Every structure is written in structure tokens, then in C-alpha cells.
Coordinates of N, CA and C in Angstrom, one line a residue:
M1031 N -28.2 -36.0 -17.5 CA -28.1 -34.6 -17.2 C -27.6 -34.3 -16.0
I1032 N -28.2 -34.9 -14.9 CA -28.0 -34.7 -13.4 C -26.3 -35.6 -13.2
R1033 N -26.4 -36.6 -13.9 CA -24.7 -37.3 -13.6 C -24.1 -36.5 -14.2
A1034 N -23.7 -35.9 -15.5 CA -23.1 -34.7 -15.9 C -22.8 -33.7 -15.3
A1035 N -23.6 -33.2 -14.2 CA -23.5 -31.9 -13.7 C -22.7 -32.5 -12.5
I1036 N -23.3 -33.5 -11.6 CA -22.4 -34.0 -10.6 C -20.6 -34.2 -11.1
V1037 N -20.5 -34.7 -12.2 CA -19.3 -35.2 -12.9 C -18.5 -33.8 -12.8
A1038 N -19.2 -32.7 -13.3 CA -18.7 -31.4 -13.7 C -18.4 -30.9 -12.3
W1039 N -19.1 -30.8 -11.4 CA -19.1 -30.2 -10.2 C -17.9 -31.0 -9.2
V1040 N -17.7 -32.4 -9.6 CA -16.7 -33.2 -8.9 C -14.9 -32.7 -9.6
L1041 N -15.2 -32.7 -10.7 CA -14.1 -32.2 -11.6 C -13.7 -30.9 -10.9
F1042 N -14.6 -29.9 -11.2 CA -14.3 -28.4 -10.4 C -13.8 -28.6 -9.0
A1043 N -14.6 -29.0 -8.4 CA -13.7 -29.2 -7.1 C -12.2 -29.9 -7.0
L1044 N -12.4 -30.9 -7.6 CA -11.2 -31.7 -7.2 C -9.6 -31.5 -8.0
V1045 N -10.1 -30.8 -9.1 CA -8.7 -30.7 -10.0 C -7.9 -29.4 -9.7
P1046 N -8.6 -28.4 -9.2 CA -7.8 -27.4 -8.4 C -6.7 -28.1 -7.1
L1047 N -7.6 -28.6 -6.4 CA -6.8 -29.2 -5.3 C -5.9 -30.4 -5.3
A1048 N -6.2 -31.2 -6.9 CA -5.2 -32.1 -7.3 C -3.9 -31.2 -7.9
L1049 N -4.1 -30.2 -8.4 CA -2.9 -29.2 -9.0 C -2.1 -28.7 -7.7
A1050 N -2.8 -28.3 -6.7 CA -1.9 -27.9 -5.5 C -1.3 -28.9 -5.0
Q1051 N -1.7 -30.2 -4.6 CA -1.0 -31.0 -4.1 C 0.1 -31.8 -5.3
D1052 N 0.0 -31.5 -6.7 CA 1.3 -31.8 -7.4 C 2.4 -30.7 -7.2
W1053 N 1.9 -29.6 -7.2 CA 3.0 -28.7 -6.8 C 3.6 -29.0 -5.5
A1054 N 3.3 -29.3 -4.4 CA 3.6 -29.6 -3.1 C 4.7 -30.6 -3.7
S1055 N 4.1 -31.6 -4.1 CA 4.9 -33.1 -4.7 C 6.2 -32.6 -5.3
R1056 N 5.8 -31.7 -6.4 CA 7.3 -31.4 -7.1 C 8.1 -30.8 -6.2
G1057 N 7.8 -29.9 -5.5 CA 8.7 -28.9 -4.8 C 9.3 -30.0 -3.8
A1058 N 8.7 -31.1 -3.0 CA 9.4 -32.0 -2.2 C 10.2 -32.4 -2.8
E1059 N 10.2 -33.0 -4.1 CA 11.1 -33.8 -4.7 C 12.5 -33.0 -5.5
A1060 N 11.9 -31.9 -5.7 CA 13.1 -30.8 -5.9 C 13.8 -30.6 -4.6
M1061 N 13.2 -30.6 -3.5 CA 14.0 -30.4 -2.3 C 15.0 -31.4 -2.0
R1062 N 14.5 -32.8 -2.1 CA 14.9 -33.9 -1.4 C 16.6 -34.1 -2.8
A1063 N 16.2 -33.6 -3.9 CA 17.3 -33.4 -4.8 C 18.1 -32.5 -4.8
K1064 N 18.0 -31.7 -4.1 CA 18.9 -30.2 -3.7 C 18.7 -29.3 -4.7
R1065 N 17.6 -29.4 -5.5 CA 17.4 -28.1 -6.7 C 16.2 -27.2 -6.1
F1066 N 17.2 -26.3 -5.0 CA 16.3 -25.6 -4.4 C 15.5 -24.3 -5.1
D1067 N 16.1 -23.6 -6.3 CA 15.6 -23.0 -7.1 C 14.1 -23.6 -8.0
E1068 N 14.1 -24.7 -8.2 CA 12.9 -25.6 -8.9 C 12.0 -25.9 -7.8
A1069 N 12.6 -26.1 -6.3 CA 11.5 -26.2 -5.2 C 10.9 -25.0 -4.9
E1070 N 11.6 -23.8 -4.8 CA 10.9 -22.7 -4.5 C 9.8 -22.1 -5.7
S1071 N 10.3 -22.6 -6.9 CA 9.3 -22.1 -8.1 C 8.1 -23.2 -7.9
A1072 N 8.1 -24.3 -7.6 CA 7.3 -25.3 -7.4 C 6.1 -24.7 -6.1
Y1073 N 6.8 -24.5 -5.0 CA 6.1 -24.1 -3.8 C 5.6 -22.6 -4.2
E1074 N 5.8 -21.6 -5.0 CA 5.3 -20.4 -5.1 C 4.2 -20.8 -5.8
R1075 N 4.1 -21.7 -6.8 CA 2.9 -22.0 -7.3 C 1.7 -22.8 -6.5
W1076 N 2.5 -23.4 -5.6 CA 1.4 -24.2 -4.9 C 0.6 -23.2 -3.8
V1077 N 1.6 -22.0 -3.1 CA 1.1 -20.8 -2.5 C -0.2 -20.1 -3.3
A1078 N 0.1 -20.0 -4.7 CA -0.6 -19.3 -5.5 C -2.1 -20.2 -5.7
Q1079 N -1.6 -21.9 -5.7 CA -3.0 -22.7 -5.8 C -3.9 -22.5 -4.7
A1080 N -3.2 -22.5 -3.6 CA -3.9 -22.6 -2.1 C -4.4 -21.3 -2.2
R1081 N -4.1 -20.1 -2.5 CA -4.8 -19.0 -2.3 C -6.0 -19.0 -3.3
S1082 N -5.8 -19.4 -4.4 CA -7.1 -19.6 -5.3 C -7.9 -20.3 -4.7
L1083 N -7.6 -21.3 -4.0 CA -8.7 -22.1 -3.4 C -9.4 -21.7 -2.3
G1084 N -8.7 -20.6 -1.5 CA -9.0 -20.1 -0.5 C -9.0 -21.1 1.2
D1085 N -7.9 -21.8 0.6 CA -7.7 -22.9 1.8 C -6.6 -22.3 2.4
L1086 N -6.5 -21.5 3.6 CA -5.9 -21.1 4.6 C -4.8 -22.2 5.3
A1087 N -5.3 -23.4 5.4 CA -4.3 -24.2 6.1 C -3.0 -24.8 5.0
Q1088 N -3.7 -24.9 3.7 CA -2.7 -25.5 2.8 C -1.6 -24.5 2.6
E1089 N -2.3 -23.1 2.4 CA -1.7 -21.7 2.1 C -0.5 -21.6 3.2
G1090 N -0.7 -21.8 4.5 CA 0.2 -21.7 5.2 C 1.3 -23.0 5.3
R1091 N 1.1 -24.2 4.8 CA 1.9 -25.2 5.0 C 2.5 -24.8 3.6
A1092 N 2.2 -24.5 2.4 CA 3.0 -24.0 1.3 C 4.1 -23.0 1.6
L1093 N 3.4 -21.7 2.3 CA 4.1 -20.8 2.5 C 5.5 -21.4 3.6
M1094 N 5.2 -21.9 4.5 CA 6.4 -22.6 5.4 C 7.2 -23.3 4.5
H1095 N 6.9 -24.2 3.7 CA 7.9 -25.0 2.7 C 8.6 -24.2 1.7
L1096 N 7.8 -22.9 1.3 CA 8.3 -22.0 0.3 C 9.8 -21.3 1.2
G1097 N 9.6 -21.2 2.5 CA 10.6 -20.3 3.1 C 11.7 -21.2 3.4
H1098 N 11.3 -22.9 3.8 CA 12.6 -23.6 3.7 C 13.2 -23.6 2.4
A1099 N 12.6 -23.6 1.0 CA 13.1 -23.6 -0.1 C 14.3 -22.3 -0.1
R1100 N 13.5 -21.0 0.4 CA 14.4 -19.7 0.1 C 15.6 -19.8 1.2
H1101 N 15.5 -20.4 2.4 CA 16.4 -20.6 3.4 C 17.5 -21.3 2.6
N1102 N 17.3 -22.5 1.9 CA 18.4 -23.3 1.5 C 19.1 -22.4 -0.1
R1103 N 18.3 -21.8 -0.4 CA 19.0 -20.8 -1.5 C 19.7 -19.6 -1.0
R1104 N 19.6 -19.8 0.2 CA 20.6 -18.3 1.1 C 20.0 -17.2 0.9
N1105 N 18.4 -17.0 0.8 CA 18.1 -15.9 0.6 C 17.5 -15.8 2.0
P1106 N 18.0 -15.1 3.2 CA 17.1 -15.4 4.4 C 15.9 -14.2 4.5
E1107 N 16.0 -13.1 3.4 CA 14.9 -12.0 3.6 C 13.6 -12.7 3.1
K1108 N 13.8 -13.4 1.9 CA 12.5 -13.8 1.1 C 12.1 -15.0 2.1
A1109 N 13.3 -16.0 2.9 CA 12.8 -16.8 3.7 C 11.8 -16.3 4.9
L1110 N 12.3 -15.0 5.3 CA 11.5 -14.6 6.8 C 10.0 -14.3 6.5
A1111 N 10.0 -13.6 4.9 CA 9.1 -12.9 4.5 C 8.0 -14.2 4.3
A1112 N 8.1 -15.3 3.8 CA 7.3 -16.5 3.6 C 7.2 -17.3 5.1
Y1113 N 7.9 -17.1 5.9 CA 8.0 -17.7 7.2 C 6.7 -16.9 8.1
Y1114 N 7.1 -15.5 7.9 CA 6.0 -14.7 8.6 C 4.7 -14.7 8.1
Q1115 N 4.1 -14.8 6.9 CA 3.2 -15.2 6.4 C 2.4 -16.3 6.7
A1116 N 3.2 -17.4 6.9 CA 3.0 -19.0 7.4 C 2.6 -18.7 8.8
A1117 N 3.1 -18.1 9.6 CA 2.9 -18.0 11.0 C 1.6 -17.4 11.1
D1118 N 1.2 -15.8 10.9 CA 0.2 -15.5 10.7 C -1.0 -16.2 10.3
L1119 N -0.8 -17.2 9.1 CA -1.9 -17.8 8.9 C -2.3 -18.8 9.9
F1120 N -1.3 -19.7 10.2 CA -1.6 -20.8 11.2 C -2.0 -20.4 12.8
R1121 N -1.4 -18.6 13.2 CA -2.1 -18.3 14.3 C -3.8 -17.9 14.1
Q1122 N -4.2 -17.4 12.8 CA -5.4 -17.0 12.5 C -6.1 -18.6 12.4
L1123 N -5.8 -19.6 12.3 CA -6.5 -20.6 12.2 C -6.5 -21.3 13.5
G1124 N -5.7 -20.7 14.6 CA -5.7 -21.5 15.7 C -4.7 -23.0 15.8
D1125 N -3.9 -22.8 14.6 CA -2.7 -24.1 14.7 C -1.8 -23.9 15.5
Y1126 N -1.5 -23.7 16.8 CA -0.3 -23.2 17.4 C 0.8 -23.9 17.2
Q1127 N 0.7 -25.3 17.0 CA 1.8 -25.9 17.0 C 2.4 -25.4 15.7
A1128 N 1.6 -25.5 14.5 CA 2.5 -25.3 13.2 C 2.9 -23.9 13.3
E1129 N 2.5 -23.0 13.9 CA 3.0 -21.7 14.2 C 4.2 -21.6 14.9
A1130 N 4.5 -22.3 16.4 CA 5.6 -22.5 16.7 C 6.7 -23.2 15.9
D1131 N 6.4 -24.1 15.0 CA 7.4 -24.7 14.0 C 7.8 -23.6 13.2
V1132 N 6.9 -22.6 12.6 CA 7.5 -21.8 11.6 C 8.4 -20.7 12.6
K1133 N 7.9 -20.5 13.9 CA 8.5 -19.6 14.5 C 10.1 -19.9 14.9
R1134 N 10.3 -21.3 15.1 CA 11.3 -21.8 15.0 C 12.2 -21.6 13.7
S1135 N 11.6 -21.9 12.8 CA 12.7 -21.8 11.5 C 12.8 -20.1 11.4
I1136 N 11.9 -19.5 11.8 CA 12.5 -17.7 11.9 C 13.7 -17.9 12.5
T1137 N 13.6 -18.3 13.8 CA 14.5 -18.3 14.6 C 16.0 -18.9 14.0
L1138 N 15.9 -19.6 13.6 CA 16.9 -20.1 12.9 C 17.6 -19.1 11.9
V1139 N 16.6 -18.6 10.8 CA 17.1 -17.8 9.9 C 17.7 -16.5 10.8
R1140 N 16.9 -16.0 11.5 CA 17.5 -14.7 12.3 C 18.9 -14.7 12.7
N1141 N 19.1 -16.0 13.3 CA 20.8 -16.4 14.1 C 21.4 -16.7 13.0
G1142 N 21.0 -16.7 11.9 CA 22.1 -17.2 10.6 C 22.3 -18.5 10.7
A1143 N 21.7 -19.5 11.1 CA 21.9 -20.6 10.8 C 21.8 -20.9 9.5
I1144 N 22.6 -21.7 8.7 CA 22.6 -22.4 7.6 C 21.9 -23.6 7.7
A1145 N 21.4 -24.3 6.6 CA 20.9 -25.8 6.5 C 21.5 -26.4 6.9
P1146 N 21.1 -27.3 7.5 CA 21.9 -29.0 7.9 C 22.7 -29.4 6.8
S1147 N 24.0 -30.5 6.8 CA 24.2 -30.9 5.7 C 23.5 -32.3 4.9
S1148 N 23.9 -32.6 4.2 CA 22.9 -33.4 3.4 C 22.8 -34.6 3.9
A1149 N 24.2 -35.3 4.7 CA 24.0 -36.5 5.5 C 22.8 -36.3 6.7
V1150 N 22.8 -35.0 7.1 CA 21.7 -34.9 8.4 C 20.3 -34.9 8.0
Q1151 N 20.2 -34.1 7.0 CA 18.9 -33.8 6.3 C 18.2 -35.0 5.8
I1152 N 18.9 -36.0 5.4 CA 18.6 -37.3 5.2 C 17.6 -38.0 6.3
H1153 N 18.1 -37.9 7.6 CA 17.6 -38.3 8.7 C 16.4 -37.3 9.0
I1154 N 16.6 -36.0 8.8 CA 15.6 -35.3 9.1 C 14.4 -35.6 8.0
D1155 N 14.3 -35.7 7.0 CA 13.3 -35.9 6.1 C 12.7 -37.3 6.3
E1156 N 13.8 -38.3 7.1 CA 13.0 -39.6 7.5 C 12.3 -39.5 8.5
G1157 N 12.2 -38.6 9.6 CA 11.5 -38.1 10.7 C 10.3 -37.5 10.1
G1158 N 10.4 -36.8 9.4 CA 9.2 -36.1 8.5 C 8.0 -37.3 8.1
R1159 N 8.9 -38.3 7.1 CA 8.0 -38.9 6.6 C 7.2 -39.9 7.7
A1160 N 8.1 -40.1 8.8 CA 7.5 -41.1 10.1 C 6.4 -40.7 10.4
S1161 N 6.7 -39.3 10.9 CA 5.5 -38.4 11.5 C 4.2 -38.2 10.7
A1162 N 4.6 -38.3 9.3 CA 3.2 -38.0 8.5 C 2.6 -39.2 8.6
A1163 N 3.4 -40.6 8.6 CA 2.7 -41.5 8.9 C 2.3 -42.2 9.9
G1164 N 2.4 -41.2 11.1 CA 1.8 -41.5 12.1 C 2.7 -42.7 13.2
D1165 N 4.0 -42.5 12.9 CA 4.9 -43.4 13.4 C 5.9 -42.6 14.3
P1166 N 5.4 -42.5 15.7 CA 6.3 -41.8 16.5 C 7.7 -42.4 16.9
V1167 N 7.5 -43.8 16.8 CA 9.2 -44.3 17.3 C 9.9 -44.1 16.0
G1168 N 9.5 -44.2 14.6 CA 10.4 -44.4 13.6 C 10.9 -42.6 13.6
E1169 N 9.7 -41.6 14.0 CA 10.1 -40.2 14.2 C 11.2 -40.0 14.8
L1170 N 11.2 -40.6 16.1 CA 12.1 -40.4 17.2 C 13.9 -41.1 16.8
A1171 N 13.5 -42.3 16.2 CA 14.8 -42.7 15.9 C 15.3 -42.1 14.8
A1172 N 14.8 -41.8 13.9 CA 15.4 -40.8 12.7 C 16.0 -39.6 13.4
Y1173 N 15.4 -38.7 14.1 CA 16.1 -37.6 14.7 C 17.2 -37.9 15.7
E1174 N 17.3 -39.3 16.4 CA 18.3 -39.5 17.3 C 19.4 -39.8 16.1
A1175 N 19.1 -40.5 15.3 CA 20.2 -40.9 14.3 C 21.0 -39.7 13.5
G1176 N 20.0 -38.7 13.3 CA 20.5 -37.3 12.8 C 21.4 -36.8 13.9
I1177 N 21.3 -36.7 15.0 CA 22.0 -36.1 16.1 C 23.3 -36.9 15.9
L1178 N 23.4 -38.5 16.1 CA 24.7 -39.2 15.8 C 25.3 -39.0 14.8
E1179 N 24.6 -38.5 13.8 CA 25.6 -38.3 12.4 C 26.0 -36.9 12.6
A1180 N 25.3 -35.7 13.1 CA 25.9 -34.5 13.2 C 27.1 -34.6 14.1
N1181 N 27.0 -35.0 15.2 CA 28.0 -35.0 16.3 C 29.3 -35.8 15.4
R1182 N 29.0 -36.8 14.5 CA 30.0 -37.5 13.8 C 30.5 -36.7 13.0
I1183 N 30.3 -35.7 11.9 CA 30.8 -35.0 11.1 C 30.7 -33.7 11.5
S1184 N 30.5 -33.2 12.7 CA 30.5 -31.8 13.5 C 29.8 -30.9 12.5
D1185 N 28.7 -31.6 12.1 CA 27.6 -30.3 11.8 C 26.8 -29.7 12.8
A1186 N 27.4 -28.7 13.4 CA 26.7 -28.0 14.6 C 25.1 -27.7 14.1
H1187 N 24.8 -27.1 13.0 CA 23.4 -26.9 12.6 C 22.3 -28.1 12.6
G1188 N 23.0 -29.0 11.8 CA 22.4 -30.2 11.8 C 22.0 -30.8 13.3
F1189 N 22.8 -30.8 14.0 CA 22.6 -31.0 15.5 C 21.7 -30.5 16.1
A1190 N 21.7 -29.0 15.9 CA 20.6 -28.2 16.6 C 19.1 -28.6 15.9
A1191 N 19.4 -28.5 14.6 CA 18.0 -28.8 13.9 C 17.4 -30.4 14.2
C1192 N 18.3 -31.2 14.5 CA 17.8 -32.5 15.0 C 17.4 -32.5 16.2
R1193 N 18.1 -31.8 17.4 CA 17.5 -31.8 18.4 C 16.3 -30.7 19.0
M1194 N 16.4 -30.0 18.3 CA 14.6 -29.0 18.1 C 13.7 -30.1 17.8
L1195 N 13.8 -30.8 16.6 CA 12.8 -31.5 15.9 C 12.7 -32.9 17.0
L1196 N 13.4 -33.4 17.4 CA 13.3 -34.6 18.4 C 12.6 -33.8 19.9
G1197 N 13.0 -33.0 20.2 CA 12.0 -32.1 21.5 C 10.8 -32.1 21.0
H1198 N 10.4 -31.4 19.5 CA 9.0 -31.3 19.5 C 8.3 -32.6 19.3
A1199 N 9.2 -33.5 18.8 CA 8.2 -35.1 18.6 C 7.9 -35.8 19.8
Q1200 N 8.7 -35.3 21.0 CA 8.5 -36.2 22.3 C 7.4 -35.6 22.9

């Protein structure tokens, strides 16, 4: 009887968290495939799941990614709405680095910046993966490669994004 109660409690606690992570993964996969409408939908579900869990940090991350998807869909008003909500949550949590990251995205959208080219975005994604894996050398190398690629193909937005990320990583 106690064992069943423990299993039920674990499932009750872990299933919603697993669902949230599933929506986050689906959104990331759609972003990599440049299916931004699908990514937006997945991130909206991630936001809802994070809110239902009361996980403000996860909600902030979900809103930040939702903003990225909306920016890539060329919907700056909706992107800004998501970014402002994320910045507010990060400020409430005292995560000033995440708040600063979101504010950089807000600045890019407000200045009319478009998303980097897919050739440069590959390096940005690689840098993000290296950062998440705790590999600062790989992160710096990816952003530097992105800068070189942006220069090669004359992608001013990609150059600006990689320079910003490189400065943040150093």
C-alpha cells in the first residue's frame, strides 16, 4: 500500500515535468528544422505546462524561447510580449544574467533586426549546445566560427548576434 502511494506520488510529480521537457524538446527540434510555426505552438504548450507546475524559472525559459520562435516568424509584437514576460520573471527570480540575455533579444527586435541566416544559426546553435554542456572553449569557437561565416556571406545580423554571444561567453 505504501509502495503504491510512493509510486503514485512520484508519477504525479514527474509526469508534468516530463511533459514540459517534451514540449521544450519539440520546440527546439522544430526551430532547428526552421518550422517556426510548429516551434511557436510547442513553446506555447511549454509555457502553459511550466505555469501549471508553478516553475517560474522554467516558465521564463519557455517564454524566452517562445519569443525567439515568434521573432523568427516575423511577429515582433508577439515576440516582444513573450520577451517582456520572461524578463520580468527572471528579474523576480534574481537571475540577472538570463534577464540580460532576454533584454538583448528585446533590443534586437526593437531595432528591427531579423534572425541570422541559417548558415550562421548553425554556429549559434552549436555554441548554445557547448554552453549547455559546460564547454566554454567549444562555445567560444562556435561563436567565432559564426562571425567568420557571417563575414564571408555578408550577414550583418548574424555577425551582430555572434558578437553579442561571444561577448557574453567571455
